[in-house]
GROMACS .gro file of C-alpha atoms in nm:
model
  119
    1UNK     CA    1  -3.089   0.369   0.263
    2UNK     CA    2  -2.763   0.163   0.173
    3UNK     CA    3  -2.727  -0.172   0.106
    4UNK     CA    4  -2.489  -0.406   0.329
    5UNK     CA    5  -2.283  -0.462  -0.023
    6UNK     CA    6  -2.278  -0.079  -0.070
    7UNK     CA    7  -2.102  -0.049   0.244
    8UNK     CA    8  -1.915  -0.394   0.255
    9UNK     CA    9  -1.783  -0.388  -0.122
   10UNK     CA   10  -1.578  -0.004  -0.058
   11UNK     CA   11  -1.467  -0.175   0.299
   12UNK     CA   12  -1.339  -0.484   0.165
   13UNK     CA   13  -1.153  -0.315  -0.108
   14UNK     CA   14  -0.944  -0.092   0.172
   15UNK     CA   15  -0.876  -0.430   0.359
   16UNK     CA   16  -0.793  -0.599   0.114
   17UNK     CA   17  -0.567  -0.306  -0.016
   18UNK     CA   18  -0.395  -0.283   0.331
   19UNK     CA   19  -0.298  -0.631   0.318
   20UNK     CA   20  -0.145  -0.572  -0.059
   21UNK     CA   21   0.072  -0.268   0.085
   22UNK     CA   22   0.194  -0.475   0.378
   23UNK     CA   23   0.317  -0.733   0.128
   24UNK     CA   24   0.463  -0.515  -0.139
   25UNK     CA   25   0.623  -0.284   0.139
   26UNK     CA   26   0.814  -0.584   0.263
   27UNK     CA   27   0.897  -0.699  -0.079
   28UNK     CA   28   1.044  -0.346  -0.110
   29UNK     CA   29   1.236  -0.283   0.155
   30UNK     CA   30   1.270  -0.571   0.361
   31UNK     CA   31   1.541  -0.696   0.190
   32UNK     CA   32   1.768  -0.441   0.281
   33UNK     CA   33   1.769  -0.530   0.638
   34UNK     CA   34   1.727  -0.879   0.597
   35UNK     CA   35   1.909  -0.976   0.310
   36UNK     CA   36   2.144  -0.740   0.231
   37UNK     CA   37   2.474  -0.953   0.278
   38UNK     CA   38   2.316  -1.173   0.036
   39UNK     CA   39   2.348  -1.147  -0.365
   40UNK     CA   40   2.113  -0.874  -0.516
   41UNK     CA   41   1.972  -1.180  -0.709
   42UNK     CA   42   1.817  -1.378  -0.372
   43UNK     CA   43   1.680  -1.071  -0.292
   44UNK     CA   44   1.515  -1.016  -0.595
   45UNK     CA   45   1.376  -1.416  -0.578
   46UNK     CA   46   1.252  -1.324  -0.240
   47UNK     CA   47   1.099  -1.024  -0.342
   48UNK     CA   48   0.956  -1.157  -0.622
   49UNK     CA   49   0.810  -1.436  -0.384
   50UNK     CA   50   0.640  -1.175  -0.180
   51UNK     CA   51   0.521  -0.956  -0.442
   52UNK     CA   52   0.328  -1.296  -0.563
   53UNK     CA   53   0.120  -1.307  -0.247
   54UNK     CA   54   0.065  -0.909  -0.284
   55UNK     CA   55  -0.127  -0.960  -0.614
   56UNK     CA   56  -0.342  -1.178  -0.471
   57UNK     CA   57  -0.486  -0.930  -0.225
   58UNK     CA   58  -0.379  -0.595  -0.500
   59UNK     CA   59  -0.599  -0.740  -0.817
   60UNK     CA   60  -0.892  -0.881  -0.598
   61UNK     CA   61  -0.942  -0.530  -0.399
   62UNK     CA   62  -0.901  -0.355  -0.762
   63UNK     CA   63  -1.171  -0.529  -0.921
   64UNK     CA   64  -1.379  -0.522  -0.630
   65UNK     CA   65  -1.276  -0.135  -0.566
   66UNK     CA   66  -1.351  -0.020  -0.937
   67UNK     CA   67  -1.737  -0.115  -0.890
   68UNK     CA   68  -1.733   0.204  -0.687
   69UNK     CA   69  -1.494   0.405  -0.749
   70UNK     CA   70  -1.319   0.587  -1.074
   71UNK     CA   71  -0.974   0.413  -1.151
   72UNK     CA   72  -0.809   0.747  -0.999
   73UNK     CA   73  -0.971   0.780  -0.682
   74UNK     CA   74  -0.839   0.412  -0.636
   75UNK     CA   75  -0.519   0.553  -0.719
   76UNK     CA   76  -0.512   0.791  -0.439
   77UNK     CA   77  -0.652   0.577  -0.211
   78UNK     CA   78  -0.382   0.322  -0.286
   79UNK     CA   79  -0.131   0.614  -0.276
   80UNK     CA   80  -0.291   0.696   0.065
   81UNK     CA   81  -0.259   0.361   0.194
   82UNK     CA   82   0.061   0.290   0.051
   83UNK     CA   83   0.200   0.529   0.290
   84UNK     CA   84  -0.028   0.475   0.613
   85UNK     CA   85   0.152   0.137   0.559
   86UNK     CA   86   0.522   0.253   0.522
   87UNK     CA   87   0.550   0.521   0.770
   88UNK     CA   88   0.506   0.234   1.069
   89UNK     CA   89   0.704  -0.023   0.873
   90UNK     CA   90   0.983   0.238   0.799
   91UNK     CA   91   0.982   0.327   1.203
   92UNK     CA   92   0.885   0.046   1.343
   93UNK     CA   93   1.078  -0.258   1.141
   94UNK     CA   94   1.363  -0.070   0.981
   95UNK     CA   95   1.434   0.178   1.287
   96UNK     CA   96   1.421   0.461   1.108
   97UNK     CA   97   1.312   0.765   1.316
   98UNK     CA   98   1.004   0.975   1.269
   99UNK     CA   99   1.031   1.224   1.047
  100UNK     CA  100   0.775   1.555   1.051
  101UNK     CA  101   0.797   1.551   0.645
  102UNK     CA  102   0.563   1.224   0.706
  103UNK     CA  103   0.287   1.448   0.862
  104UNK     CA  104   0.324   1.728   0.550
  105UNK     CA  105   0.313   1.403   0.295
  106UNK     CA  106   0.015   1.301   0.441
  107UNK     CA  107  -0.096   1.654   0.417
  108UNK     CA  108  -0.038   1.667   0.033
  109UNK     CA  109  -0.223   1.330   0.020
  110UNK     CA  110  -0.500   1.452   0.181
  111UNK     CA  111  -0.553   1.704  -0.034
  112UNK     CA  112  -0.547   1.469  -0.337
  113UNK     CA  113  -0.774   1.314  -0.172
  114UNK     CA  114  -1.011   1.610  -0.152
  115UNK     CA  115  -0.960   1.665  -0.527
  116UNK     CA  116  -1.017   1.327  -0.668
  117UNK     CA  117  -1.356   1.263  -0.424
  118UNK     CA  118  -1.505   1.564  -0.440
  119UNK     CA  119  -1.835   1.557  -0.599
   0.00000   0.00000   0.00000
C-alpha cells in the first residue's frame, strides 16, 4: 500500500510545475501583446520580474519532483506541461486560433512520455 507522501510528493510537484509554466508562459509571450509599443528593454524588466516568481514554484517542484522521478522523466513532464499550459494561453489570451498541429504535438509528447516512463 502507498503512503500519503508517495502520492502527495509526485502531485505536488505537477502543481507546483503548472503554476511555474503559467508564470514563465506569461513572461514569454505576454509581452508581445501587452507591451509591445514599449522599449524591448521594459519588456525584458517585466519579464525578468515574472520569471522571478516562476522559480519560486520551478526549483521547489524540481527538488521535490526528483525524489521520484529520473531528471528526464521530469523533463518530459515539464515539456508536457509546458504545453498543456500554452495551447490555452496562446488561444485564449493572445487570440490565436486553434490549430490541429496542437493535437499531433501532444501526440509526439505522449509518446515521449511512453518512452521515458516505461518500466
Amino acid at each position: 500500500m502507498s503512503s500519503p507522501s508517495q502520492f502527495f510528493g509526485p502531485l505536488s510537484f505537477v502543481g507546483l510545475l503548472v503554476l511555474s509554466n503559467v508564470f514563465m508562459t506569461f513572461a514569454w509571450y505576454a509581452h508581445l501583446k501587452n507591451l509591445s509599443s514599449k522599449p524591448w528593454w521594459i519588456a525584458v524588466l517585466v519579464s525578468w520580474s515574472i520569471a522571478l516568481l516562476e522559480y519560486m514554484f520551478q526549483v521547489p517542484a524540481n527538488r521535490i519532483g526528483f525524489q521520484y522521478f529520473s531528471l528526464g522523466q521530469l523533463k518530459i513532464a515539464q515539456e508536457v506541461i509546458t504545453l498543456s499550459v500554452f495551447i490555452p494561453f496562446a488561444i485564449f489570451y493572445m487570440g490565436e486560433p486553434f490549430k490541429i498541429d496542437y493535437v499531433w504535438a501532444g501526440l509526439c509528447l505522449l509518446g515521449a512520455v511512453y518512452f521515458m516512463f516505461r518500466a
